[in-house]
Coordinates of C-alpha atoms (C1' of nucleotides) in Angstrom, one line a residue:
Chain A
M1 CA -104.0 111.8 95.6
K2 CA -105.7 110.3 92.6
I3 CA -105.7 111.6 89.1
T4 CA -107.4 110.6 85.9
P5 CA -105.6 109.0 83.0
A6 CA -106.1 112.2 81.0
Q7 CA -104.4 114.3 83.6
R8 CA -101.5 111.9 83.6
H9 CA -101.2 112.2 79.9
N10 CA -101.1 116.0 80.1
H11 CA -98.5 115.9 82.8
I12 CA -96.3 113.7 80.6
K13 CA -96.7 116.1 77.7
E14 CA -95.7 119.0 79.9
L15 CA -92.6 117.3 81.1
L16 CA -91.6 116.7 77.5
A17 CA -92.4 120.3 76.6
K18 CA -90.0 121.4 79.3
D19 CA -87.4 119.1 77.9
I20 CA -87.2 116.9 80.9
A21 CA -86.0 113.4 80.2
F22 CA -87.4 110.4 82.0
T23 CA -87.6 106.7 81.9
V24 CA -90.7 104.5 82.0
S25 CA -89.9 103.3 85.5
E26 CA -89.5 106.8 86.8
L27 CA -92.9 107.8 85.5
A28 CA -94.4 104.6 86.9
V29 CA -93.1 105.6 90.4
K30 CA -94.0 109.2 90.0
F31 CA -97.6 108.5 89.1
N32 CA -97.8 105.4 91.3
V33 CA -98.9 103.1 88.5
S34 CA -97.4 100.1 86.9
E35 CA -94.9 100.4 84.1
M36 CA -97.4 98.7 81.8
T37 CA -99.8 101.6 82.3
I38 CA -97.0 104.1 81.4
H39 CA -96.3 102.1 78.3
R40 CA -99.9 102.3 77.3
D41 CA -99.9 106.0 78.0
L42 CA -96.9 106.6 75.8
N43 CA -98.3 104.5 73.0
K44 CA -101.5 106.5 73.1
L45 CA -99.7 109.8 73.1
E46 CA -97.5 108.6 70.2
K47 CA -100.5 107.6 68.2
Q48 CA -101.9 111.1 68.7
G49 CA -98.6 112.5 67.5
H50 CA -97.7 114.2 70.7
I51 CA -94.5 112.3 71.4
Q52 CA -92.0 110.1 69.7
R53 CA -91.0 106.9 71.4
V54 CA -87.6 105.3 71.1
H55 CA -86.4 102.2 72.8
G56 CA -85.8 103.1 76.4
G57 CA -87.3 106.5 76.4
V58 CA -89.2 109.3 74.8
L59 CA -88.1 112.1 72.5
P60 CA -89.9 115.4 72.4
T61 CA -91.9 115.4 69.2
E62 CA -90.4 117.5 66.4
R63 CA -93.1 120.1 66.5
M64 CA -93.7 123.0 68.7
E65 CA -96.8 123.6 70.5
F66 CA -98.0 127.1 71.0
E67 CA -100.4 127.9 73.6
F68 CA -102.4 131.0 73.7
D69 CA -104.7 131.7 76.4
F70 CA -108.0 132.3 74.8
A71 CA -109.6 133.5 78.0
N72 CA -111.4 130.2 78.2
K73 CA -114.1 131.6 76.0
R74 CA -114.1 129.1 73.2
A75 CA -116.4 126.6 74.8
T76 CA -119.0 129.2 75.6
N77 CA -122.0 129.0 73.3
R78 CA -120.0 126.8 71.0
K79 CA -123.1 125.2 69.5
F80 CA -124.4 128.6 68.4
K81 CA -121.0 129.7 67.1
Q82 CA -120.8 126.6 65.0
A83 CA -124.2 127.2 63.6
I84 CA -123.4 130.8 62.8
A85 CA -120.2 129.7 61.1
K86 CA -122.0 127.2 59.1
S87 CA -124.4 129.8 57.8
A88 CA -121.4 132.1 56.9
L89 CA -119.9 129.3 54.9
T90 CA -122.8 129.4 52.4
L91 CA -121.7 132.9 51.4
I92 CA -118.3 131.7 50.3
E93 CA -117.4 130.4 46.8
P94 CA -114.3 128.7 45.6
G95 CA -111.5 131.0 44.4
Q96 CA -112.5 133.9 46.6
R97 CA -110.3 136.0 48.8
L98 CA -111.4 136.4 52.4
I99 CA -110.4 138.2 55.5
L100 CA -111.1 136.3 58.6
D101 CA -110.9 138.4 61.7
T102 CA -110.0 137.4 65.2
G103 CA -112.6 135.8 67.4
T104 CA -114.0 132.4 68.5
T105 CA -116.8 132.4 66.0
T106 CA -114.6 133.2 63.1
L107 CA -112.3 130.5 64.4
E108 CA -115.1 128.0 64.0
L109 CA -115.5 129.2 60.4
A110 CA -111.8 128.6 59.9
Y111 CA -112.3 125.0 60.8
L112 CA -115.0 124.7 58.2
L113 CA -112.8 126.2 55.6
K114 CA -110.1 123.5 56.0
N115 CA -111.4 121.4 53.1
F116 CA -112.6 124.3 50.9
P117 CA -110.9 124.3 47.5
N118 CA -108.9 127.3 46.3
L119 CA -109.2 130.1 48.8
T120 CA -107.0 132.9 49.9
V121 CA -107.4 133.8 53.6
I122 CA -105.9 136.9 55.2
T123 CA -106.1 137.0 58.9
P124 CA -104.7 138.9 61.9
S125 CA -105.3 135.9 64.1
L126 CA -102.6 133.4 64.9
A127 CA -105.4 131.0 65.9
V128 CA -107.0 131.1 62.5
A129 CA -103.6 130.8 60.9
S130 CA -102.7 127.7 62.8
V131 CA -106.0 126.0 61.9
L132 CA -105.5 126.8 58.2
Q133 CA -101.8 126.2 57.9
F134 CA -102.2 122.6 56.7
A135 CA -105.3 123.2 54.5
D136 CA -104.1 122.3 51.1
G137 CA -106.6 124.4 49.2
V138 CA -106.1 127.5 51.3
E139 CA -103.3 130.1 50.9
T140 CA -103.0 131.7 54.3
I141 CA -101.6 135.1 54.8
L142 CA -100.9 136.4 58.2
L143 CA -100.9 140.2 58.8
G144 CA -97.8 141.4 60.4
G145 CA -97.7 143.5 63.5
S146 CA -97.3 143.5 67.3
I147 CA -98.5 140.5 69.2
R148 CA -101.1 141.6 71.7
H149 CA -100.1 140.4 75.1
G150 CA -102.3 137.6 76.2
S151 CA -104.2 137.4 73.0
P152 CA -103.1 135.7 69.8
D153 CA -103.5 138.3 67.2
L154 CA -101.8 141.1 65.4
T155 CA -102.4 144.8 65.6
G156 CA -100.7 148.1 65.2
A157 CA -99.3 150.2 62.4
V158 CA -97.8 147.2 60.6
A159 CA -101.0 145.3 60.5
E160 CA -102.8 148.3 59.2
H161 CA -100.2 149.0 56.6
V162 CA -100.2 145.4 55.4
L163 CA -104.0 145.5 55.0
D164 CA -103.5 148.3 52.5
M165 CA -101.8 145.9 50.2
F166 CA -104.9 143.8 49.8
A167 CA -108.5 143.9 48.5
V168 CA -110.8 140.9 49.2
D169 CA -114.2 139.7 48.3
I170 CA -115.6 139.1 51.8
A171 CA -114.6 139.9 55.3
F172 CA -116.0 138.0 58.3
Q173 CA -115.6 139.8 61.6
G174 CA -116.5 139.0 65.1
A175 CA -117.5 141.4 67.8
D176 CA -116.9 141.7 71.5
A177 CA -120.2 143.5 71.9
I178 CA -122.9 145.1 69.9
G179 CA -124.8 148.0 71.5
D180 CA -128.5 148.4 71.3
D181 CA -127.9 151.2 68.9
G182 CA -126.1 148.8 66.6
R183 CA -122.6 150.0 67.4
I184 CA -120.0 147.3 67.1
Y185 CA -117.4 147.1 69.9
N186 CA -113.9 145.7 70.5
I187 CA -112.3 145.1 73.8
D188 CA -109.1 146.6 72.5
V189 CA -108.5 150.0 70.8
R190 CA -105.8 148.8 68.5
M191 CA -107.9 145.9 67.3
A192 CA -110.8 148.3 66.7
R193 CA -108.6 150.2 64.3
V194 CA -107.7 147.0 62.5
D195 CA -111.3 146.1 62.2
Q196 CA -112.2 149.4 60.6
K197 CA -109.4 149.0 58.1
I198 CA -110.5 145.5 57.3
R199 CA -113.9 146.7 56.3
Q200 CA -112.3 149.2 53.9
R201 CA -110.5 146.5 52.1
A202 CA -113.5 144.1 51.6
A203 CA -116.2 144.3 49.1
Q204 CA -118.6 143.1 51.7
T205 CA -118.5 142.5 55.4
H206 CA -120.4 140.2 57.6
I207 CA -120.5 140.2 61.4
L208 CA -120.6 136.9 63.1
C209 CA -121.8 137.3 66.7
D210 CA -123.7 135.1 69.0
S211 CA -126.7 136.6 70.7
S212 CA -125.1 136.8 74.2
K213 CA -123.1 139.8 73.1
I214 CA -125.9 141.8 71.7
G215 CA -127.2 144.6 73.9
S216 CA -123.9 145.3 75.6
T217 CA -121.0 147.6 75.1
S218 CA -117.2 147.3 75.3
L219 CA -114.3 149.7 75.2
A220 CA -113.9 150.8 71.6
A221 CA -116.5 151.1 68.9
N222 CA -115.2 150.3 65.5
G223 CA -118.3 151.2 63.6
S224 CA -122.0 150.3 63.3
L225 CA -124.2 147.7 61.8
R226 CA -125.1 150.3 59.3
D227 CA -121.6 149.9 57.9
V228 CA -121.7 146.2 57.2
D229 CA -123.7 144.0 54.9
S230 CA -125.2 141.6 57.4
L231 CA -125.2 140.3 60.9
I232 CA -125.4 136.6 61.4
T233 CA -126.5 135.6 64.9
D234 CA -128.4 132.9 66.7
S235 CA -132.1 132.5 67.5
N236 CA -131.7 133.7 71.1
I237 CA -131.7 137.3 70.0
S238 CA -134.7 139.1 71.3
Q239 CA -137.4 140.5 69.1
E240 CA -136.6 144.0 70.3
Y241 CA -133.1 143.9 68.8
I242 CA -134.4 142.3 65.6
D243 CA -136.7 145.3 65.1
R244 CA -134.1 147.9 66.0
F245 CA -131.4 146.5 63.8
E246 CA -133.8 146.1 60.8
K247 CA -134.7 149.7 61.2
L248 CA -131.0 150.4 60.7
G249 CA -131.3 148.7 57.4
T250 CA -129.1 145.8 58.5
K251 CA -129.7 142.4 56.9
L252 CA -130.2 139.8 59.7
T253 CA -129.5 136.1 59.3
I254 CA -130.8 134.1 62.3
V255 CA -129.7 130.5 62.6
Chain B
M1 CA -126.1 122.6 104.2
K2 CA -128.1 122.0 101.1
I3 CA -127.7 123.5 97.7
T4 CA -129.6 123.4 94.5
P5 CA -128.4 121.5 91.4
A6 CA -127.8 124.8 89.6
Q7 CA -125.6 126.0 92.4
R8 CA -123.6 122.8 92.2
H9 CA -123.2 123.3 88.5
N10 CA -121.9 126.8 88.9
H11 CA -119.6 125.7 91.7
I12 CA -118.1 123.0 89.5
K13 CA -117.6 125.5 86.6
E14 CA -115.9 127.9 88.9
L15 CA -113.5 125.4 90.2
L16 CA -112.6 124.3 86.7
A17 CA -112.0 127.9 85.7
K18 CA -109.4 128.0 88.4
D19 CA -107.4 125.4 86.6
I20 CA -108.3 122.7 89.0
A21 CA -109.1 119.2 87.8
F22 CA -111.3 116.8 89.6
T23 CA -112.2 113.2 89.8
V24 CA -115.8 112.2 90.0
S25 CA -115.5 110.7 93.5
E26 CA -113.9 113.8 94.8
L27 CA -116.8 115.9 93.7
A28 CA -119.3 113.4 95.1
V29 CA -117.7 113.7 98.5
K30 CA -117.3 117.4 98.2
F31 CA -121.0 118.0 97.5
N32 CA -122.2 115.1 99.5
V33 CA -124.1 113.5 96.7
S34 CA -123.8 110.1 95.0
E35 CA -121.4 109.7 92.1
M36 CA -124.3 109.1 89.8
T37 CA -125.5 112.6 90.4
I38 CA -122.1 114.0 89.6
H39 CA -122.1 112.0 86.4
R40 CA -125.4 113.5 85.5
D41 CA -124.1 117.0 86.3
L42 CA -121.1 116.6 84.2
N43 CA -123.0 115.2 81.3
K44 CA -125.3 118.2 81.3
L45 CA -122.4 120.6 81.6
E46 CA -120.6 118.9 78.8
K47 CA -123.6 119.0 76.5
Q48 CA -123.7 122.8 77.1
G49 CA -120.0 123.0 76.2
H50 CA -118.9 124.2 79.5
I51 CA -116.5 121.5 80.5
Q52 CA -114.4 118.7 79.2
R53 CA -115.0 115.3 80.6
V54 CA -112.5 112.5 80.7
H55 CA -112.7 109.0 82.1
G56 CA -112.5 109.4 85.8
G57 CA -113.2 113.1 86.1
V58 CA -113.1 116.5 84.6
L59 CA -110.3 118.6 83.1
P60 CA -109.8 122.3 83.8
T61 CA -111.5 124.6 81.3
E62 CA -109.6 124.3 78.0
R63 CA -106.9 126.5 76.9
M64 CA -106.5 126.6 73.2
E65 CA -103.5 125.0 71.7
F66 CA -102.2 125.9 68.4
E67 CA -99.6 123.8 66.7
F68 CA -97.2 124.8 64.1
D69 CA -95.3 122.0 62.6
F70 CA -91.6 122.4 63.0
A71 CA -90.0 120.5 60.2
N72 CA -86.4 120.8 61.4
K73 CA -85.0 118.7 64.1
R74 CA -84.8 120.8 67.1
A75 CA -83.0 118.2 69.1
T76 CA -80.1 117.8 66.6
N77 CA -76.9 119.3 67.8
R78 CA -78.9 121.1 70.5
K79 CA -76.0 121.5 72.8
F80 CA -73.9 123.2 70.1
K81 CA -76.9 125.4 69.2
Q82 CA -77.3 126.5 72.7
A83 CA -73.7 127.4 73.0
I84 CA -73.8 129.4 69.8
A85 CA -76.9 131.2 71.0
K86 CA -75.2 132.0 74.3
S87 CA -72.3 133.5 72.5
A88 CA -74.7 135.6 70.3
L89 CA -76.4 136.8 73.5
T90 CA -73.2 138.7 74.5
L91 CA -73.6 140.9 71.4
I92 CA -77.0 142.3 72.5
E93 CA -77.6 145.2 74.8
P94 CA -80.7 146.5 76.5
G95 CA -82.8 148.8 74.4
Q96 CA -81.7 147.4 71.0
R97 CA -83.9 146.5 68.1
L98 CA -83.2 143.0 66.7
I99 CA -84.3 140.8 63.8
L100 CA -84.4 137.2 64.7
D101 CA -84.6 135.0 61.7
T102 CA -86.1 131.5 61.3
G103 CA -84.2 128.5 62.5
T104 CA -83.5 126.3 65.4
T105 CA -80.4 128.1 66.5
T106 CA -82.1 131.5 66.5
L107 CA -84.9 129.9 68.4
E108 CA -82.5 128.9 71.1
L109 CA -81.5 132.5 71.2
A110 CA -85.1 133.5 71.6
Y111 CA -85.3 131.4 74.7
L112 CA -82.4 133.3 76.1
L113 CA -84.0 136.6 75.4
K114 CA -87.1 135.9 77.4
N115 CA -85.8 137.7 80.5
F116 CA -83.9 140.4 78.7
P117 CA -85.0 143.9 79.5
N118 CA -86.3 146.3 76.9
L119 CA -85.9 144.8 73.5
T120 CA -87.8 145.0 70.3
V121 CA -87.6 141.8 68.3
I122 CA -88.8 141.5 64.7
T123 CA -89.2 138.0 63.4
P124 CA -90.6 136.1 60.5
S125 CA -90.8 133.0 62.7
L126 CA -94.0 132.0 64.4
A127 CA -91.9 129.8 66.7
V128 CA -89.8 132.7 67.9
A129 CA -92.9 134.8 68.3
S130 CA -94.6 132.2 70.4
V131 CA -91.5 132.0 72.7
L132 CA -91.4 135.7 73.2
Q133 CA -95.1 136.5 73.4
F134 CA -95.1 136.5 77.1
A135 CA -91.7 138.0 77.7
D136 CA -92.6 141.2 79.5
G137 CA -89.5 143.1 78.4
V138 CA -89.7 142.3 74.8
E139 CA -91.9 143.9 72.2
T140 CA -92.5 141.2 69.5
I141 CA -93.3 142.2 66.0
L142 CA -94.2 139.5 63.5
L143 CA -93.6 140.0 59.9
G144 CA -96.7 139.4 57.8
G145 CA -96.8 137.1 54.8
S146 CA -97.7 133.7 53.6
I147 CA -97.3 130.8 55.9
R148 CA -94.9 128.3 54.4
H149 CA -96.4 124.9 54.2
G150 CA -94.7 122.6 56.8
S151 CA -92.7 125.3 58.3
P152 CA -93.8 128.0 60.7
D153 CA -92.5 131.1 59.1
L154 CA -93.6 134.0 56.9
T155 CA -92.3 134.8 53.5
G156 CA -93.4 136.5 50.3
A157 CA -94.0 140.0 49.1
V158 CA -95.8 141.0 52.3
A159 CA -92.9 140.0 54.5
E160 CA -90.4 141.9 52.3
H161 CA -92.6 144.9 52.2
V162 CA -93.0 145.0 56.0
L163 CA -89.2 144.7 56.4
D164 CA -88.9 148.0 54.6
M165 CA -90.7 149.7 57.4
F166 CA -87.9 148.9 59.9
A167 CA -84.3 149.4 60.6
V168 CA -82.6 147.5 63.4
D169 CA -79.3 147.3 65.2
I170 CA -78.6 143.6 64.8
A171 CA -79.9 140.7 62.7
F172 CA -79.3 137.1 63.7
Q173 CA -79.7 134.7 60.9
G174 CA -79.5 130.9 60.7
A175 CA -78.5 129.0 57.5
D176 CA -79.6 125.7 56.0
A177 CA -76.1 125.3 54.6
I178 CA -72.9 127.2 54.1
G179 CA -70.8 126.2 51.0
D180 CA -67.1 125.8 51.1
D181 CA -66.9 129.1 49.1
G182 CA -68.7 130.8 51.9
R183 CA -72.0 131.1 50.2
I184 CA -75.0 131.0 52.5
Y185 CA -77.9 128.8 51.5
N186 CA -81.6 128.5 52.2
I187 CA -83.7 125.5 51.6
D188 CA -86.5 127.7 50.3
V189 CA -86.2 130.4 47.6
R190 CA -88.7 132.8 49.2
M191 CA -87.0 132.5 52.5
A192 CA -83.7 133.4 50.8
R193 CA -85.2 136.6 49.5
V194 CA -86.4 137.5 53.0
D195 CA -83.0 136.8 54.4
Q196 CA -81.4 139.1 51.8
K197 CA -83.8 141.8 52.8
I198 CA -83.2 141.3 56.5
R199 CA -79.5 142.0 56.0
Q200 CA -80.3 145.3 54.2
R201 CA -82.3 146.4 57.2
A202 CA -79.8 145.7 59.9
A203 CA -76.7 147.6 60.9
Q204 CA -74.9 144.3 61.5
T205 CA -75.7 140.7 60.7
H206 CA -74.4 137.6 62.4
I207 CA -74.9 134.1 61.1
L208 CA -75.6 131.4 63.7
C209 CA -74.8 128.0 62.2
D210 CA -73.6 124.8 63.8
S211 CA -70.7 123.1 62.1
S212 CA -72.7 120.2 60.6
K213 CA -74.1 122.5 58.0
I214 CA -70.7 123.9 56.9
G215 CA -69.3 122.5 53.6
S216 CA -72.7 121.7 52.1
T217 CA -75.1 123.4 49.8
S218 CA -78.8 123.8 49.5
L219 CA -81.3 125.2 47.1
A220 CA -81.0 129.0 47.2
A221 CA -78.0 131.1 48.1
N222 CA -79.0 134.3 49.8
G223 CA -75.5 135.8 49.9
S224 CA -72.0 135.1 51.2
L225 CA -70.1 135.3 54.4
R226 CA -68.5 138.3 52.9
D227 CA -71.7 140.2 53.3
V228 CA -72.1 139.6 57.0
D229 CA -70.3 140.7 60.1
S230 CA -69.5 137.4 61.7
L231 CA -70.2 133.7 61.7
I232 CA -70.7 132.0 65.1
T233 CA -70.3 128.3 65.0
D234 CA -69.1 125.4 67.1
S235 CA -65.7 123.9 67.6
N236 CA -66.3 120.9 65.3
I237 CA -65.6 123.1 62.3
S238 CA -62.6 121.9 60.4
Q239 CA -59.4 123.9 60.2
E240 CA -59.8 123.9 56.4
Y241 CA -63.0 125.9 56.6
I242 CA -61.6 128.2 59.3
D243 CA -58.7 129.1 56.9
R244 CA -61.0 129.6 53.9
F245 CA -63.5 131.8 55.7
E246 CA -60.8 133.9 57.3
K247 CA -59.4 134.5 53.8
L248 CA -62.8 135.9 52.9
G249 CA -62.4 138.4 55.7
T250 CA -65.2 136.9 57.8
K251 CA -64.9 137.2 61.6
L252 CA -65.3 133.8 63.1
T253 CA -66.5 133.1 66.6
I254 CA -66.0 129.5 67.6
V255 CA -67.7 128.3 70.8
Chain C
dT1 C1' -152.3 115.6 96.1
dT2 C1' -149.8 115.0 92.2
dG3 C1' -146.5 115.1 88.8
dA4 C1' -142.0 116.6 87.1
dG5 C1' -137.4 116.9 88.2
dA6 C1' -133.7 115.4 91.1
dT7 C1' -131.5 111.8 93.4
dG8 C1' -130.2 107.2 94.9
dT9 C1' -129.7 102.0 94.0
dT10 C1' -128.6 98.3 91.6
dA11 C1' -127.1 95.8 87.5
dT12 C1' -124.5 95.9 83.5
dA13 C1' -121.1 97.7 80.3
dA14 C1' -116.9 99.9 79.3
dA15 C1' -112.4 101.6 80.4
dA16 C1' -108.3 101.4 82.9
dT17 C1' -104.9 98.9 85.3
dG18 C1' -102.1 95.1 87.0
dT19 C1' -99.8 90.5 86.4
dT20 C1' -97.5 87.2 84.1
dA21 C1' -95.7 85.3 80.1
dT22 C1' -93.5 86.1 75.8
dG23 C1' -91.1 88.8 72.3
dT24 C1' -87.3 92.6 71.0
dT25 C1' -83.6 95.4 71.3
dT26 C1' -79.1 96.7 73.2
dG27 C1' -74.7 96.2 74.5
dC28 C1' -71.1 93.2 76.0
dG29 C1' -67.5 89.5 76.0
dG30 C1' -65.8 86.2 73.4
Chain D
dC1 C1' -69.3 88.7 63.9
dC2 C1' -71.8 85.8 67.1
dG3 C1' -74.3 84.5 71.1
dC4 C1' -76.0 85.8 75.3
dA5 C1' -77.8 88.2 79.2
dA6 C1' -80.1 92.3 80.8
dA7 C1' -83.2 95.8 79.9
dC8 C1' -87.1 97.1 77.6
dA9 C1' -91.5 96.4 75.2
dT10 C1' -95.7 93.9 74.0
dA11 C1' -99.6 90.6 74.3
dA12 C1' -103.1 88.2 76.7
dC13 C1' -105.7 87.7 80.4
dA14 C1' -107.7 88.8 85.2
dT15 C1' -109.0 92.3 88.2
dT16 C1' -110.5 96.8 89.5
dT17 C1' -112.4 101.2 88.7
dT18 C1' -115.5 104.1 86.4
dA19 C1' -119.6 105.0 83.4
dT20 C1' -124.3 104.2 81.9
dA21 C1' -129.0 102.5 82.0
dA22 C1' -133.1 101.3 84.2
dC23 C1' -135.9 101.6 87.8
dA24 C1' -137.3 103.1 92.6
dT25 C1' -137.6 106.8 95.7
dC26 C1' -137.8 111.4 97.2
dT27 C1' -138.8 116.5 97.1
dC28 C1' -141.1 120.5 96.2
dA29 C1' -144.1 123.6 94.1
dA30 C1' -148.5 124.1 91.7

DNA sequence: TTGAGATGTTATAAAATGTTATGTTTGCGG
DNA sequence: CCGCAAACATAACATTTTATAACATCTCAA
């Protein structure tokens, strides 16, 4: 069976993550390639910071990798999400305090904030936190709380309680669905409660949501577009929804 | 049997969603088209953000990886740390509520708890949280707070505040150093404050610390061995320290 | 029929791999 | 401590595999 170089690299990383030791020649046999190829693989992985080489072998790198299954959704509509995030960025000014909610679109915004000077970001999302942890200009505060199974974010009484300690300038929230009546839905009840709380603690709230989620519903409504300051979405939104939402008095930004 | 390009695209996406990787030539055979066609398919899918190409083939749909830098050397004294963790494990019973502090030794304990039935674990450590997030029998609660730069854990007023909400059966703490007078040190002032708070919230506290850290000091003392219920360490501890610590009234467990 | 999109073919470029020669480290015996 | 052999690592080059570009052919629906 033939595999690609990239697969081989991943395989090696997995072995290390499991703390399995190996020699170069073992790997060469295992993958049925020459030792030279393994050397090149290891050099590449080292340059990327995934492993640490020593003479005669490999050490697991001194960092932990955390994997959260993001339900494979990050890639979907990525271009739109990035455009939406870019638009949201223009609302932010140095020195402000933000809440960045869970979601793939808000995560794109987090990437854009990496080089922003002097911000405080509060988030229930471990994903957002991991993106911002090395951003020098950004103080990152993670809400406490229970870790939702299978999703990297924090909810529950603790999270809600911690939110009470803060007041911020702007909140950016995602949405799992927006109904045609303008109601905003979460896929999880506890997350919906957190989202409600977040709006209470922010002077203004903006919803970042790509058009594919508009016109559908999900488990728990956390409020309505009436309750927020604007919706930022992409140009695939149908005219019908534009009209409806404007009737609700919602400011629409279409990128 | 003939299928349309769009069907082929969908088929490819489905296969990848199932965590299966492919080489270009495999796909060419599978769909009975030329490799050139597969190349064109993959390019199109990649542009739409649906797949991730690599030289030679395609990778399964991406899982997100979050990395938190782990400054401390997990590998150092690993054997001892594991032995210490194993000893700590015997103190724990099903149904209990624990606090697991930050540190490489407590992290080893977290690994051992993965299959423990019915526990509640409160932790300021993102590393511990990530280890336990998929443990079915363990409810994991992360303290909130600021993310320390270069170390994946949570400190500050928020963390301390959240701790006030809880009371637990046992706390397991690490130590960056233990002085010859029995004082327990942290490398970080804010972490020291959290550690003090943790002891207040636990009916009993055990220090897990390998012998290499005994007899040294660090920046901030968070208390003394007098204040805790036991110290679990390895057999490399010198007789001198054993005597000293026993004079303090500290229970020593040497593994 | 015709023209746009899809596919195949061939030539060329780029990436990956293997081979051999040449350095480097490690550990051992003096 | 030194020198030396064995194991390990790199460099340079040749070969093979894979990717792209350009052009020819085919298909199907208007």
